[in-house]
Coordinates of N, CA and C in Angstrom, one line a residue:
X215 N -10.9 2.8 -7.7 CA -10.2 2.0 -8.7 C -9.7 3.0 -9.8
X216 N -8.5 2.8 -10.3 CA -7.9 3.6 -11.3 C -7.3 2.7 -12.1
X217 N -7.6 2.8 -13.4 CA -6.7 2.1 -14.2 C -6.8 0.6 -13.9
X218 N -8.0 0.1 -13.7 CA -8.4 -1.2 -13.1 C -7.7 -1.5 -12.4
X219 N -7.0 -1.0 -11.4 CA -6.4 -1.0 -10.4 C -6.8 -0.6 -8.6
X220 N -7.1 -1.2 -8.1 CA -7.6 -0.7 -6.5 C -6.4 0.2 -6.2
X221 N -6.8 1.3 -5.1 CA -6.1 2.3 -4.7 C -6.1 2.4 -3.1
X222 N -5.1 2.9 -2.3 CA -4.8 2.9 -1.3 C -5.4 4.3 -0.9
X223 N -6.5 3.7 0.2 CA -6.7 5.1 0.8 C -6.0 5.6 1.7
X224 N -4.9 6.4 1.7 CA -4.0 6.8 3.3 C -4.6 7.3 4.4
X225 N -5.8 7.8 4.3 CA -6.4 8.7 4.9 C -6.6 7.5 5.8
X226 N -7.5 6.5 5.1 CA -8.3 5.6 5.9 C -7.0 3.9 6.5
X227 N -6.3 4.0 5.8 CA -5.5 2.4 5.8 C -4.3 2.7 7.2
X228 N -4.1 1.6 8.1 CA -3.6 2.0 9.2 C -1.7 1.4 9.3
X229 N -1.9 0.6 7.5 CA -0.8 -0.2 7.4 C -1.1 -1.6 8.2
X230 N -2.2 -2.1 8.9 CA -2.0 -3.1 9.8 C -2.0 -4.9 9.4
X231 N -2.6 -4.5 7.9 CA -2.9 -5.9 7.0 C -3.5 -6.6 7.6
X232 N -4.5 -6.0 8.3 CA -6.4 -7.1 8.4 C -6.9 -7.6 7.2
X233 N -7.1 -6.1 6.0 CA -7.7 -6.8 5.2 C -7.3 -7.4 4.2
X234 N -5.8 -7.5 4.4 CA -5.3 -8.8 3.3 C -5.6 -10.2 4.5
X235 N -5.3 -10.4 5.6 CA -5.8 -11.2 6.3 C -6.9 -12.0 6.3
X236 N -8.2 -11.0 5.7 CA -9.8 -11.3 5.7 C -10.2 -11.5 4.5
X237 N -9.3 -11.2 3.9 CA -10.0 -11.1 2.2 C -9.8 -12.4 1.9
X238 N -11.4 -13.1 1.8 CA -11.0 -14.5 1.7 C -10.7 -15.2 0.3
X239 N -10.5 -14.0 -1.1 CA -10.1 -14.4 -2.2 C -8.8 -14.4 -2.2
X240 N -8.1 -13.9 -1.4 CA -6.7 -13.5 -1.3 C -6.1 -12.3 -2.6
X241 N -7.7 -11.1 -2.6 CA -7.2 -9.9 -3.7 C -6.2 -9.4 -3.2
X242 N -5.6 -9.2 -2.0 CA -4.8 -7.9 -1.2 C -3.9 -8.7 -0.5
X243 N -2.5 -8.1 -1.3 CA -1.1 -8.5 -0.9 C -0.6 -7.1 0.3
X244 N -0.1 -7.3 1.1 CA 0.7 -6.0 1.7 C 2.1 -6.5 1.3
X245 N 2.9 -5.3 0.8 CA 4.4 -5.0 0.4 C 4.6 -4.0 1.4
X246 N 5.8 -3.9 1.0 CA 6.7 -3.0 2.1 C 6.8 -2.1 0.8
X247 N 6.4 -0.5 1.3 CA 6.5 0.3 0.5 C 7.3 1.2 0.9
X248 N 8.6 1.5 0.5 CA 10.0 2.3 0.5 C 9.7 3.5 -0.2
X249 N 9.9 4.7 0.9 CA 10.3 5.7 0.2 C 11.4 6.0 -0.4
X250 N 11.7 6.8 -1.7 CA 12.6 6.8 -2.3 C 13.5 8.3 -2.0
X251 N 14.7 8.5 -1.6 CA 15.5 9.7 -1.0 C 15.0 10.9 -2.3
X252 N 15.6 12.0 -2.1 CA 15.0 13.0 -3.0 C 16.4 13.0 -4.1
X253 N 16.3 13.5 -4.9 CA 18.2 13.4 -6.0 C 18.7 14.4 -4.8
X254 N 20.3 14.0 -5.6 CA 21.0 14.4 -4.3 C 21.4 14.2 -3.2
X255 N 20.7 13.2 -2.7 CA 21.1 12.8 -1.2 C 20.2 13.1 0.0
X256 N 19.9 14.2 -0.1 CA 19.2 14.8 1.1 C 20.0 15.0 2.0
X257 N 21.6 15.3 2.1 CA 21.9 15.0 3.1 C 23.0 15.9 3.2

């Protein structure tokens, strides 16, 4: 928790959203998380 905020473990999270699934308070949303290009284009 940071900033009273829960934090994504990458190491451990497989993207599969079980535990938004399970969580029977409904704390955990999954979003589509978009990387953003580098300036410039990358291209």
């Amino acid at each position: 928790v940071r900033d009273g905020k829960a934090e994504v473990d990458y190491d451990y999270c497989k993207g599969c959203g079980v535990c938004a699934n399970e969580c029977t308070s409904k704390a955990i949303d999954m979003v589509l998380e978009v990387e953003e290009e580098p300036e410039g284009g990358g291209g």
